[in-house]
Coordinates of C-alpha atoms (C1' of nucleotides) and ligand atoms in Angstrom, one line a residue:
Chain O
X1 CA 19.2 58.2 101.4
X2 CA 21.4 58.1 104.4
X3 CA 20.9 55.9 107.7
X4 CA 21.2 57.4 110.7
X5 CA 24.5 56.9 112.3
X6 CA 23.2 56.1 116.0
X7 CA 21.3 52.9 114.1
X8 CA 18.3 52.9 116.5
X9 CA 17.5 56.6 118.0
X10 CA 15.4 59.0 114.9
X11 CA 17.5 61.2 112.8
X12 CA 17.9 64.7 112.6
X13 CA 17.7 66.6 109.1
X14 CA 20.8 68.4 108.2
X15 CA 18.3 70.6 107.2
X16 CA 17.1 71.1 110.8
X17 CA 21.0 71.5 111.9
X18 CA 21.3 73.8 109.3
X19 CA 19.1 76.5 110.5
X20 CA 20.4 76.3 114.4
X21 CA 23.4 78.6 113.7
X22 CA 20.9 81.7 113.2
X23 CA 18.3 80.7 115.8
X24 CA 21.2 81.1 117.9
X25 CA 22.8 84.1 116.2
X26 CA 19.1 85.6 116.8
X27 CA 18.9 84.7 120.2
X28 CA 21.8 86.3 121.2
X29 CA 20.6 89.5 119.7
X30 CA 17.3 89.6 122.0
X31 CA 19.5 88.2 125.0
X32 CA 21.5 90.9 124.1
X33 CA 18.2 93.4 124.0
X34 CA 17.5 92.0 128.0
X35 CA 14.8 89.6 126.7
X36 CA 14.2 86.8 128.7
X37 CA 11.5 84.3 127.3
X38 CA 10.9 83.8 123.5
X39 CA 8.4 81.9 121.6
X40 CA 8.6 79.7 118.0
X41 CA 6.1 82.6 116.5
X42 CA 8.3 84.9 117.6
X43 CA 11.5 83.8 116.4
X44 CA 9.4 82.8 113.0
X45 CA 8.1 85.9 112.4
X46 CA 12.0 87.2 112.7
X47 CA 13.2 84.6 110.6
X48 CA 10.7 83.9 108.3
X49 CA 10.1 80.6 109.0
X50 CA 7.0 78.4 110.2
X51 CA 6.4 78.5 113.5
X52 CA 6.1 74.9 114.0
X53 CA 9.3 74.7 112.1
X54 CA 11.1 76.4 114.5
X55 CA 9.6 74.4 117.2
X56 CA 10.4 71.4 115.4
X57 CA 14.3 72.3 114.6
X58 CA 14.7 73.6 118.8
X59 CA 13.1 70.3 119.8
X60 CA 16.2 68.7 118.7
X61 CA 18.3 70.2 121.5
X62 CA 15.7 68.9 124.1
X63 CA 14.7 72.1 125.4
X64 CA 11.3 72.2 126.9
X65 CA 9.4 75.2 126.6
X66 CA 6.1 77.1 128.5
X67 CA 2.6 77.2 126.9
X68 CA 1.6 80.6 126.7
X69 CA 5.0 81.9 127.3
X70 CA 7.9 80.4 124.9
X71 CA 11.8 79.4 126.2
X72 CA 13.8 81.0 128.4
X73 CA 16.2 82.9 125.8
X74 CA 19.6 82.2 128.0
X75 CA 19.2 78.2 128.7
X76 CA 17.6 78.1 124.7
X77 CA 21.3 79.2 123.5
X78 CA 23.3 77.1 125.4
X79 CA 21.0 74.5 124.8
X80 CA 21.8 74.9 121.1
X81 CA 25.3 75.1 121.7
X82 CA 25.5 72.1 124.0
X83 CA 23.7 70.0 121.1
X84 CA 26.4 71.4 118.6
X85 CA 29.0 71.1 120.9
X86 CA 30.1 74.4 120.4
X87 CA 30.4 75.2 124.5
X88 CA 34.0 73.7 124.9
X89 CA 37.0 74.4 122.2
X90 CA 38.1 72.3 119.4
X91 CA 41.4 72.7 118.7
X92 CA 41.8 73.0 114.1
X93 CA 44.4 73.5 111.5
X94 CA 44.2 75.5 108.7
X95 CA 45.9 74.8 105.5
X96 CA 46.2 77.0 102.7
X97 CA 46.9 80.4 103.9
X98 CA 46.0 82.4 100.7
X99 CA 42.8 84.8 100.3
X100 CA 40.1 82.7 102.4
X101 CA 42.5 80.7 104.5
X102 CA 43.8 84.6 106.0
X103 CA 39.9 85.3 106.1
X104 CA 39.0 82.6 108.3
X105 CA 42.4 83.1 110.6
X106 CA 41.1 86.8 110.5
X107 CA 37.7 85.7 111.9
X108 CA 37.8 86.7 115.9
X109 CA 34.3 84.9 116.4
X110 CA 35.2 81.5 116.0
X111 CA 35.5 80.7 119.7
X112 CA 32.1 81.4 119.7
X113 CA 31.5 78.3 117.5
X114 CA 33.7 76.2 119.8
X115 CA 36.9 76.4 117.2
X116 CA 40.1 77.4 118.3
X117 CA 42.6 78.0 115.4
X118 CA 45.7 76.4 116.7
X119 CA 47.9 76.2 113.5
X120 CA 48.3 77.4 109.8
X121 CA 49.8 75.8 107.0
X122 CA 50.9 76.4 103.3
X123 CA 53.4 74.8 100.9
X124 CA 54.5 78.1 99.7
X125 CA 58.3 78.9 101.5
X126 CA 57.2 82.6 101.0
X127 CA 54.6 82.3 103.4
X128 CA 56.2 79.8 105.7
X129 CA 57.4 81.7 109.0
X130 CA 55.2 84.7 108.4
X131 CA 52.1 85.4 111.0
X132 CA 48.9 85.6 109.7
X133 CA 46.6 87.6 112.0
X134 CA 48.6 86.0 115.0
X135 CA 49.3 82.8 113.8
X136 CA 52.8 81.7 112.4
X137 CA 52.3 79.7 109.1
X138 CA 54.1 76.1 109.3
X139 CA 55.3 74.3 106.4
X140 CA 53.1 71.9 105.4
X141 CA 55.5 68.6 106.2
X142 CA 54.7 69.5 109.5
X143 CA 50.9 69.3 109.4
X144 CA 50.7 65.2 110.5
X145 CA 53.1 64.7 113.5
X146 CA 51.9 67.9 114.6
X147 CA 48.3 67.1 114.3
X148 CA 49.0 63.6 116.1
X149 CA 50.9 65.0 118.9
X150 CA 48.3 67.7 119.8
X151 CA 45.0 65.4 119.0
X152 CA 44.0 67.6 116.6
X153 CA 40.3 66.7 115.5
X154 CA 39.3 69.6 112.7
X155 CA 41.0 70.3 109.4
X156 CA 39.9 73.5 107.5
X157 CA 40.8 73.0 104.0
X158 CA 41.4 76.0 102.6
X159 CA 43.9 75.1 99.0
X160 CA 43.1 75.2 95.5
X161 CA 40.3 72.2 94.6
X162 CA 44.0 69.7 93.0
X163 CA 45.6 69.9 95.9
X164 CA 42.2 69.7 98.4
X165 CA 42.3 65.7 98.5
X166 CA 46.3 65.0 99.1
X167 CA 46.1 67.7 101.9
X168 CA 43.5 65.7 103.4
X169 CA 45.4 62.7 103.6
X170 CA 47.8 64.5 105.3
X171 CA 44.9 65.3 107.6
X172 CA 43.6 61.4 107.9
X173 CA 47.0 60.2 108.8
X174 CA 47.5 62.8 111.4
X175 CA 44.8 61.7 113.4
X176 CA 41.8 64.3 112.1
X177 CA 38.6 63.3 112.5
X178 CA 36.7 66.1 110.9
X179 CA 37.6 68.1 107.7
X180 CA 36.1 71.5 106.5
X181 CA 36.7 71.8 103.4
X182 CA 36.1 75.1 100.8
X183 CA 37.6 73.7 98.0
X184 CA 34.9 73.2 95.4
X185 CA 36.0 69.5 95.6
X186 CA 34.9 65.9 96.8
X187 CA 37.2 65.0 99.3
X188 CA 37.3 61.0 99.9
X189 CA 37.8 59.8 103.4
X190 CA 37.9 57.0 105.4
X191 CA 34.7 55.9 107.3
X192 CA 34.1 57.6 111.0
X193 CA 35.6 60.7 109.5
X194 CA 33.6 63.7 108.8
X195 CA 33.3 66.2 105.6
X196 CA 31.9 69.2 105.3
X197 CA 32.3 70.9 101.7
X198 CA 31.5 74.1 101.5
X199 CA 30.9 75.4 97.9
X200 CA 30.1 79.0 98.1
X201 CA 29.2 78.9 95.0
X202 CA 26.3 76.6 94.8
X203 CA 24.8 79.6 96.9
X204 CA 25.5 82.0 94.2
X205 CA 24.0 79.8 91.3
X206 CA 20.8 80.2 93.5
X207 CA 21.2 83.6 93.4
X208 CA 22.2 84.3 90.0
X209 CA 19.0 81.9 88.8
X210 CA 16.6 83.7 90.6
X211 CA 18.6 87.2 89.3
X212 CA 17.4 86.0 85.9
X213 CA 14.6 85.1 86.7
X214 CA 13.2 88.8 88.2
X215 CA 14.8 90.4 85.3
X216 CA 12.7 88.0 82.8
X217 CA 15.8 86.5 81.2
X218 CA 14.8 83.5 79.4
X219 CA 17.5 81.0 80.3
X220 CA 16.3 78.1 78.5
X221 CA 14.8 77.5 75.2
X222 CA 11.0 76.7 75.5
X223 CA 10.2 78.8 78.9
X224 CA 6.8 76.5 78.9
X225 CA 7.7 72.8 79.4
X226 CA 4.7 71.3 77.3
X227 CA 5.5 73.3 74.4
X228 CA 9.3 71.8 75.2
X229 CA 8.3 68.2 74.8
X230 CA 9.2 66.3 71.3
Chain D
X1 CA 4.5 71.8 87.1
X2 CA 3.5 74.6 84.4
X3 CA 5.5 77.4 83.5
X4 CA 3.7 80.6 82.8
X5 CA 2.7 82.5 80.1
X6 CA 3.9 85.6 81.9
X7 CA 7.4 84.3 81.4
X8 CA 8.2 83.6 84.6
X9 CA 9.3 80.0 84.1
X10 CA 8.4 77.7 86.8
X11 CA 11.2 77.7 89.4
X12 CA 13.7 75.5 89.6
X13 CA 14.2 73.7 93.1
X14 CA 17.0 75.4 95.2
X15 CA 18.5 72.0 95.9
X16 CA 19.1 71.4 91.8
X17 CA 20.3 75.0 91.6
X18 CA 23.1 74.6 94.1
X19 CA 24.4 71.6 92.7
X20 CA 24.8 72.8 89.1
X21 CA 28.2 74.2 90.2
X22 CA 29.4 71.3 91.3
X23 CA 28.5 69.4 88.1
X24 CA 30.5 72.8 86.2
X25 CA 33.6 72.1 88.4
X26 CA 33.7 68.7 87.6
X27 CA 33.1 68.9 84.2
X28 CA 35.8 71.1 83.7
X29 CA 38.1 68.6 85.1
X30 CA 37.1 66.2 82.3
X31 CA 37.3 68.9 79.5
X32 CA 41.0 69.4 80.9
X33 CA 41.4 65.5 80.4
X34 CA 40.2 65.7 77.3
X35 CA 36.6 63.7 77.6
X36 CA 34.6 65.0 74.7
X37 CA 31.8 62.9 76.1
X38 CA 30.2 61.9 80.0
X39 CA 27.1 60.4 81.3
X40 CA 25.0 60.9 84.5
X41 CA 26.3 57.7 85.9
X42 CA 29.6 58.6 85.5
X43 CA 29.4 62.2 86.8
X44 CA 27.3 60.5 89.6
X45 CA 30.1 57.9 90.9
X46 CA 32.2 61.1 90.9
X47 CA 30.6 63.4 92.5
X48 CA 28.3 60.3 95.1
X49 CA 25.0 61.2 93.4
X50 CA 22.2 59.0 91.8
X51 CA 22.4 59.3 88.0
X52 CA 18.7 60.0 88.0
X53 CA 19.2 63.0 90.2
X54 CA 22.4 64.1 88.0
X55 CA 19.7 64.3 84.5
X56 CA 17.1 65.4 86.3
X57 CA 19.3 68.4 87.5
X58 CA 21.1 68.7 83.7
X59 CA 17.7 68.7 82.3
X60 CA 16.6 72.1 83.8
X61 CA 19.7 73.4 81.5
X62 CA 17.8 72.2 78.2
X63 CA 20.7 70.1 77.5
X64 CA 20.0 67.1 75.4
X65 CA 22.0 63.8 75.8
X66 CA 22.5 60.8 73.4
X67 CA 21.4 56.7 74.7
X68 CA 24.2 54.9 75.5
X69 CA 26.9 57.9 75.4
X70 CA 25.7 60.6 77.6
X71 CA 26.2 64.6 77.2
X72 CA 29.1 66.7 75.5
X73 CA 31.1 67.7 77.8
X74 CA 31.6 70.9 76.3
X75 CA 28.1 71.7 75.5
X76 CA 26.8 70.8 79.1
X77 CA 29.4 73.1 80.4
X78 CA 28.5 76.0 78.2
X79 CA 24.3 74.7 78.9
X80 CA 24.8 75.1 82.8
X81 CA 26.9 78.8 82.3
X82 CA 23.9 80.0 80.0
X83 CA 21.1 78.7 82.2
X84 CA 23.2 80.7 85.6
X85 CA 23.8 83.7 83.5
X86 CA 27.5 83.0 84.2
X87 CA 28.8 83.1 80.4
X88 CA 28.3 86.9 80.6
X89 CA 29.8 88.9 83.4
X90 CA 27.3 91.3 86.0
X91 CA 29.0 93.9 87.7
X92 CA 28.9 94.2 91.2
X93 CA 29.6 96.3 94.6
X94 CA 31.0 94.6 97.4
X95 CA 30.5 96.7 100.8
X96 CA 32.3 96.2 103.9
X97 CA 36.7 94.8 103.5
X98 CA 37.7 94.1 105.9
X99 CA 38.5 90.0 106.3
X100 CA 35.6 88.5 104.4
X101 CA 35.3 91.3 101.9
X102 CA 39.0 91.5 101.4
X103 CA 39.1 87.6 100.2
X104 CA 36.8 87.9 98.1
X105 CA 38.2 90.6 96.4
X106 CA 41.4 89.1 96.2
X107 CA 39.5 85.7 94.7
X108 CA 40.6 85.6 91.1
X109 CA 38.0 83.6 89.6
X110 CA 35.0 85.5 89.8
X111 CA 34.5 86.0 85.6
X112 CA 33.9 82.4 85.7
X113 CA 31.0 82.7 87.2
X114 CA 29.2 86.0 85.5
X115 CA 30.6 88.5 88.0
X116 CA 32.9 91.4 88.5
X117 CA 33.7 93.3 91.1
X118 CA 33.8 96.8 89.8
X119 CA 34.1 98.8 93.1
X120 CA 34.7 98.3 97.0
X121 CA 33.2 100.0 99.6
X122 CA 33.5 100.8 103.6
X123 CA 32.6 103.1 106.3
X124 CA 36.0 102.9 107.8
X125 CA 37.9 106.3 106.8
X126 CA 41.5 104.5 107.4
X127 CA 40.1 102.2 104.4
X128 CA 38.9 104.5 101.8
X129 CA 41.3 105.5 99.3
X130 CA 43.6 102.4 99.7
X131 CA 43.6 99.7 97.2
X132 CA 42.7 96.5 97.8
X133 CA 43.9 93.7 95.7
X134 CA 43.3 96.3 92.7
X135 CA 39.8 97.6 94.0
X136 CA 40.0 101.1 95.3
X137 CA 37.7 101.5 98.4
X138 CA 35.4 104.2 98.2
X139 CA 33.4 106.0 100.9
X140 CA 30.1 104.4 101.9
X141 CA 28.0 107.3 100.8
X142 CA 29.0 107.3 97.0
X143 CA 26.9 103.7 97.1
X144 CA 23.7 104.6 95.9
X145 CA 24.6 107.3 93.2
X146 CA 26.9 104.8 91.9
X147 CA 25.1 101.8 91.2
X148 CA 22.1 103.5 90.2
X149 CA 24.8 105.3 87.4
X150 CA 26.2 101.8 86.5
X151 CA 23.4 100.1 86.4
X152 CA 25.0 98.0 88.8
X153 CA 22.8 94.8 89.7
X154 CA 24.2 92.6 92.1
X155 CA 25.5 93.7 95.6
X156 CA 28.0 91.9 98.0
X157 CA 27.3 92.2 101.6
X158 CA 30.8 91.5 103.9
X159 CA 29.9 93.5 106.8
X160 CA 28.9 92.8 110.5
X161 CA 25.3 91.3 111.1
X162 CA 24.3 94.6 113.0
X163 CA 25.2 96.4 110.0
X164 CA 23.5 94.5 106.9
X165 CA 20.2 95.9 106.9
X166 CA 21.2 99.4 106.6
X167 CA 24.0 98.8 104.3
X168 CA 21.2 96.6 102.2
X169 CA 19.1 99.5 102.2
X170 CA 21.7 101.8 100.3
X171 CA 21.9 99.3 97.6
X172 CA 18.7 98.9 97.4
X173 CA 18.1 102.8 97.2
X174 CA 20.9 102.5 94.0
X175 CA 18.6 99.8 92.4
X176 CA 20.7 97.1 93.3
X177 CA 18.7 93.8 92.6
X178 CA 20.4 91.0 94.0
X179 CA 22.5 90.9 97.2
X180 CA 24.7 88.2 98.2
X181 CA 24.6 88.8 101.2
X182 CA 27.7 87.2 103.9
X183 CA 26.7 88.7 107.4
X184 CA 24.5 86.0 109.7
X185 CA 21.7 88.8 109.5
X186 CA 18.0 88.2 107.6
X187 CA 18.0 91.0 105.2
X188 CA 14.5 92.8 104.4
X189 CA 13.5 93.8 100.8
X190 CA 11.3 94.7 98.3
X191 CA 9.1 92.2 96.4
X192 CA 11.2 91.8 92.8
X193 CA 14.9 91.4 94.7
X194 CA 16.6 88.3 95.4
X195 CA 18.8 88.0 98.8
X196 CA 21.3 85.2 98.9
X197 CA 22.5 84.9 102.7
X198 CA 25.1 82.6 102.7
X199 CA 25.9 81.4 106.7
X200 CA 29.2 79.6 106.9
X201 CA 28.5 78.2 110.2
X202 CA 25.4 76.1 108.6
X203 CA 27.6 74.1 107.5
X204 CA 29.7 73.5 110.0
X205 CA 26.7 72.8 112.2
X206 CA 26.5 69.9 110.8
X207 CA 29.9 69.3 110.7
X208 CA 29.9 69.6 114.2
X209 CA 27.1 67.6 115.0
X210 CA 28.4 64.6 113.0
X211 CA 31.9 64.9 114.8
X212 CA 30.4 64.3 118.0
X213 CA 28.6 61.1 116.9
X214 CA 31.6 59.8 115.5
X215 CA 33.4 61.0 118.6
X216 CA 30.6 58.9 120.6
X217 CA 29.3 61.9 122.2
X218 CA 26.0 61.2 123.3
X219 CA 22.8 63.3 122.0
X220 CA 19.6 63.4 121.9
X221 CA 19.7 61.9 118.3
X222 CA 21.5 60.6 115.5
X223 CA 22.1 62.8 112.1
X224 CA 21.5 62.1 108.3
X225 CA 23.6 64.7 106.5
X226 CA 25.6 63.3 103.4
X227 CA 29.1 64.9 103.6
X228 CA 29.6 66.2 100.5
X229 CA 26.2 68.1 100.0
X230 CA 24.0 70.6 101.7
Chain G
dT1 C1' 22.0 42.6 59.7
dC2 C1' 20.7 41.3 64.2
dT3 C1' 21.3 41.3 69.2
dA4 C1' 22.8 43.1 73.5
dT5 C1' 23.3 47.0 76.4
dA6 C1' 24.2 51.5 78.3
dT7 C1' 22.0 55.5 78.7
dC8 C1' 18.4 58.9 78.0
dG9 C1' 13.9 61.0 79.1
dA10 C1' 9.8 60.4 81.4
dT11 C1' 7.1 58.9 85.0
dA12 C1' 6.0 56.5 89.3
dA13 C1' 7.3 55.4 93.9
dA14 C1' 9.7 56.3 98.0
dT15 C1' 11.5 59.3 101.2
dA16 C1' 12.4 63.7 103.4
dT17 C1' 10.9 68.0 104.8
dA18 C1' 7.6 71.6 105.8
dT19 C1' 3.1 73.0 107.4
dA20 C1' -1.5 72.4 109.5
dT21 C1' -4.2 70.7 113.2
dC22 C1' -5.5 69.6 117.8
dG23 C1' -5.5 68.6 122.7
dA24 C1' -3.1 70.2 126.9
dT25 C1' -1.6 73.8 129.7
dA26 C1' 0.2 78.0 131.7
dA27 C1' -0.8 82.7 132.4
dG28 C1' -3.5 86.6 132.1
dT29 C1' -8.5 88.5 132.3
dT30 C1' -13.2 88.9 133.7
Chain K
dA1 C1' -13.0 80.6 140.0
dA2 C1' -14.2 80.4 135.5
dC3 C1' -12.9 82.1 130.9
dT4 C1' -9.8 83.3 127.2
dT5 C1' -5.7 83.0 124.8
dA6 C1' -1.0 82.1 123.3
dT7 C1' 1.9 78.6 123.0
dC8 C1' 3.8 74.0 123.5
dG9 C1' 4.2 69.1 122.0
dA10 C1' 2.5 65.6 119.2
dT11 C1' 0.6 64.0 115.2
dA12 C1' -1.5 64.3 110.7
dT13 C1' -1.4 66.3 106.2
dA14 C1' 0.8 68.5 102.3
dT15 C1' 4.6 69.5 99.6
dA16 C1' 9.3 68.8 97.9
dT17 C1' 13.0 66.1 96.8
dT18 C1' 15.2 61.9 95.8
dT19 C1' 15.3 57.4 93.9
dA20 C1' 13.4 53.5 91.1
dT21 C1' 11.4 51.8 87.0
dC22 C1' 10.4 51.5 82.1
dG23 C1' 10.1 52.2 77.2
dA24 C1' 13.0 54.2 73.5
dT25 C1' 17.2 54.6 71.1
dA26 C1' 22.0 55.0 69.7
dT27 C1' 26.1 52.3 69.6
dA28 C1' 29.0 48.2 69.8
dG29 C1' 29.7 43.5 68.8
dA30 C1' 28.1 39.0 67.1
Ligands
LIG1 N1 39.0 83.5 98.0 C1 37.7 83.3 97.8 O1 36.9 84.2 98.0 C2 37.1 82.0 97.5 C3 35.8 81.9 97.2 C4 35.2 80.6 96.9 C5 36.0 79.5 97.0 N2 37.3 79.6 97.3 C6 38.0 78.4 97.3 O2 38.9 78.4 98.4 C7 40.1 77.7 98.1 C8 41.2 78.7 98.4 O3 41.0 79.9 97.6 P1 41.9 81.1 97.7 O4 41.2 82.2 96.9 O5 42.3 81.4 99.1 O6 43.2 80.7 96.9 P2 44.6 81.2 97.1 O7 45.4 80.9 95.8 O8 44.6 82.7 97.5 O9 45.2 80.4 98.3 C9 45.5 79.1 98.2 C10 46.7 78.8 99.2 O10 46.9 77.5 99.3 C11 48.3 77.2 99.2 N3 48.5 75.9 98.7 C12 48.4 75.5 97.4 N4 48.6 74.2 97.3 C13 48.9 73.8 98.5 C14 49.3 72.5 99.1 N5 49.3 71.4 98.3 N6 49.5 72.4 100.4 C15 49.4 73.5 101.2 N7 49.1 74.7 100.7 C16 48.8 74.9 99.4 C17 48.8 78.3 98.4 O11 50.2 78.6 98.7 C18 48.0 79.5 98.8 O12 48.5 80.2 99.9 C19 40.1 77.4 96.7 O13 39.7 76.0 96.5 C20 39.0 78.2 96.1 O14 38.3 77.6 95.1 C21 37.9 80.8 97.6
LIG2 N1 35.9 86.6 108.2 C1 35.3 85.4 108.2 O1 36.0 84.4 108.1 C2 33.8 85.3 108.4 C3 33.3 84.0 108.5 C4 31.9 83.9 108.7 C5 31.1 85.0 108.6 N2 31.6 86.2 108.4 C6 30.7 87.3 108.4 O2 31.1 88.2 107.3 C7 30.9 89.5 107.8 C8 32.2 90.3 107.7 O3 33.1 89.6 108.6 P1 34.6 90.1 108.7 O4 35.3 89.0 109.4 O5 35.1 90.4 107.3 O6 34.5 91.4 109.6 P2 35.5 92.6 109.6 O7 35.2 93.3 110.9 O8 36.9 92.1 109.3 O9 35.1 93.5 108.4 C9 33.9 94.2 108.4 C10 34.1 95.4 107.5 O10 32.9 96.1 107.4 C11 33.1 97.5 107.6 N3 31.9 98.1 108.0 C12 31.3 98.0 109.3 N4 30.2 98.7 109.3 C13 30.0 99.2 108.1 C14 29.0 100.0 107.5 N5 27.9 100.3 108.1 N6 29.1 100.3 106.2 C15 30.2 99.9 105.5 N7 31.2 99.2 106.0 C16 31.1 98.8 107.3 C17 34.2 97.6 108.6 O11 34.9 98.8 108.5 C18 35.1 96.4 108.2 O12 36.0 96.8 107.2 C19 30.3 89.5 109.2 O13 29.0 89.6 109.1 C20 30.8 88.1 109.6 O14 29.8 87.6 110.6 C21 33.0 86.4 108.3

DNA sequence: TCTATATCGATAAATATATATCGATAAGTT
DNA sequence: AACTTATCGATATATATTTATCGATATAGA
């Protein structure tokens, strides 16, 4: 479906990537608990994952590991975090300081995912001037010289799903190389620039299906798919 | 491949289930255009998908479509709502506002998708008793009365990781069957509950990842995730 | 009316992802 | 020192998901 974007080295699954941020998050709880070496089984069993999985997934960051023993917990996280790059600060914009935009500024852990929230933006003059959680909103005319000047390279997207693509523009021609975006919108950009969409809802549909499905609600007519055929 | 006489229909893959909102989102753009009419190549180019993937994820609905014109766009909205549940509304608990919890209770567009919030609660005595973007925040320990008086079915988890499980447990004590839950924490429960855990930082793993390759940071390997999707 | 064609619905093929297997090896045990 | 075992790393197999193909059919145009 999609080459790999080095051309000639193998690809890693986003599926793989995916599941890094709570190997991680985990690791930091038994680093936390004084626990030096860990194993796949280990962290499998915690996660419920396959074992070989997990091995699979951490092989990606090029850590090497002991038979018999596991990885050393300490250079397994910052192995991680060196593959995501999430050991030295990115500087990002916000725009759209309304309910999740002021959620995300109100997140004190994203240095920990190598994000540094430099500057908000909204379009609203009511909001304009105000600090949010410590950071002054600027008007949103602002957003591409600024982004330029400072070599701004992540966007977070954070304004209703209309206005999601001509705030990104603002974003492209300011230089931003990477936008996170939680409109429920496609956002078209220009090649060498990154999207991330994040529809929290498609998370919720999973839910909500398998809620209906526990509770035996028939959701569609002809449960049995032979008997559905004409 | 069979459904079951049980009634247990045969599940529906997690990667057709998370797209269906997406297909909702956009439909409901075309309904405000006015297109009485759409077909899977069309919502395709829109939304970059292969048309065959588009029916084969409209099909799980039980939506038919007519040769050479496509679906009604009106009827394949109301399909996807009835197959998610989301044409009727489930109440729900959210537990834990402080940033995440507060956005979501200040996001206005839950009844769209089968859900309202009908109480707030925290363990943080400076928080109980205010109200919070019209939810009053109750005391932790009226949880499991309350839901199990409601009939309340579908939890909201918004608290920190090292709290989840025990907050998880209270729901589950109230017969709370579904939790959505928000905190990077694996959440244990009884066979016959459904646990959503949605990680925000998954996706901007990747994100990360694919900035550094189009930043030319060197890594061990190249990445295949499609912007738009998960 | 007849023909061309876009699209559906079903199925087959291709690709991606997850899991099982197996030899190698480090560390503990006899 | 030899034996046992847990685990790694690599590879093979199995499963899931995506994409291509094909006959059927509704609609538009000749
Ligand atoms: N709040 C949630 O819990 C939640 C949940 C799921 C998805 N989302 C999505 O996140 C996005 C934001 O949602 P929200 O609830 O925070 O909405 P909101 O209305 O509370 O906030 C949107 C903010 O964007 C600003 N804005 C609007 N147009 C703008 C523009 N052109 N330029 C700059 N700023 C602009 C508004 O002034 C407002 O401050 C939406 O796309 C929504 O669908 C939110
Ligand atoms: N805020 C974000 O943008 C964001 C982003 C990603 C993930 N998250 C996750 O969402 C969760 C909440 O994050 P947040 O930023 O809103 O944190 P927060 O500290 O702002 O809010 C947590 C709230 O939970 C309450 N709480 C703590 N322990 C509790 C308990 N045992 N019972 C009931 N209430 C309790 C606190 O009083 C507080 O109001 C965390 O797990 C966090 O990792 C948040």
């Amino acid at each position: 479906m999609m080459a790999s974007v080095t051309g000639t080295g193998e690809s890693v699954s986003a599926a793989s990537l995916r599941r890094l941020p709570s190997y991680r998050q985990y690791l930091k709880v038994l680093q936390g608990m004084g626990r030096e070496v860990v194993s796949c089984s280990h962290i499998g069993q915690a996660l419920k994952l396959n074992p070989t999985q997990v091995r699979k997934d951490l092989a990606v960051t090029g850590i090497v590991g002991r038979p018999k023993v596991g990885y050393e917990t300490e250079a397994l996280i910052e192995a991680i975090e060196s593959f995501l790059g999430w050991n030295n600060l990115n500087q990002a914009f916000l725009v759209g300081v309304g309910s999740m935009g002021t959620a995300l500024l109100g997140y004190d852990q994203f240095n920990h995912y190598g994000l540094k929230i430099v500057a908000a933006f909204d379009n609203n003059p009511s909001l304009i001037g105000q600090k949010i959680h410590g950071h002054e909103v600027l008007s949103l005319d602002k957003l591409t010289d600024l982004a330029a000047r400072m070599h701004v390279l992540v966007g977070i997207l954070t304004v209703p799903a209309q206005a999601a693509q001509s705030v990104a523009n603002l974003m492209i021609f300011g230089g931003i190389r990477a936008i996170w975006n939680f409109a429920p919108a496609p956002i078209e950009v220009p090649e060498g620039m990154v999207v991330q969409t994040e529809d929290l809802f498609s998370g919720f549909a999973v839910l909500s299906s398998r809620l209906a499905e526990v509770m035996g609600i028939r959701r569609k007519a002809g449960v049995n798919a032979d008997a559905n055929r004409r």
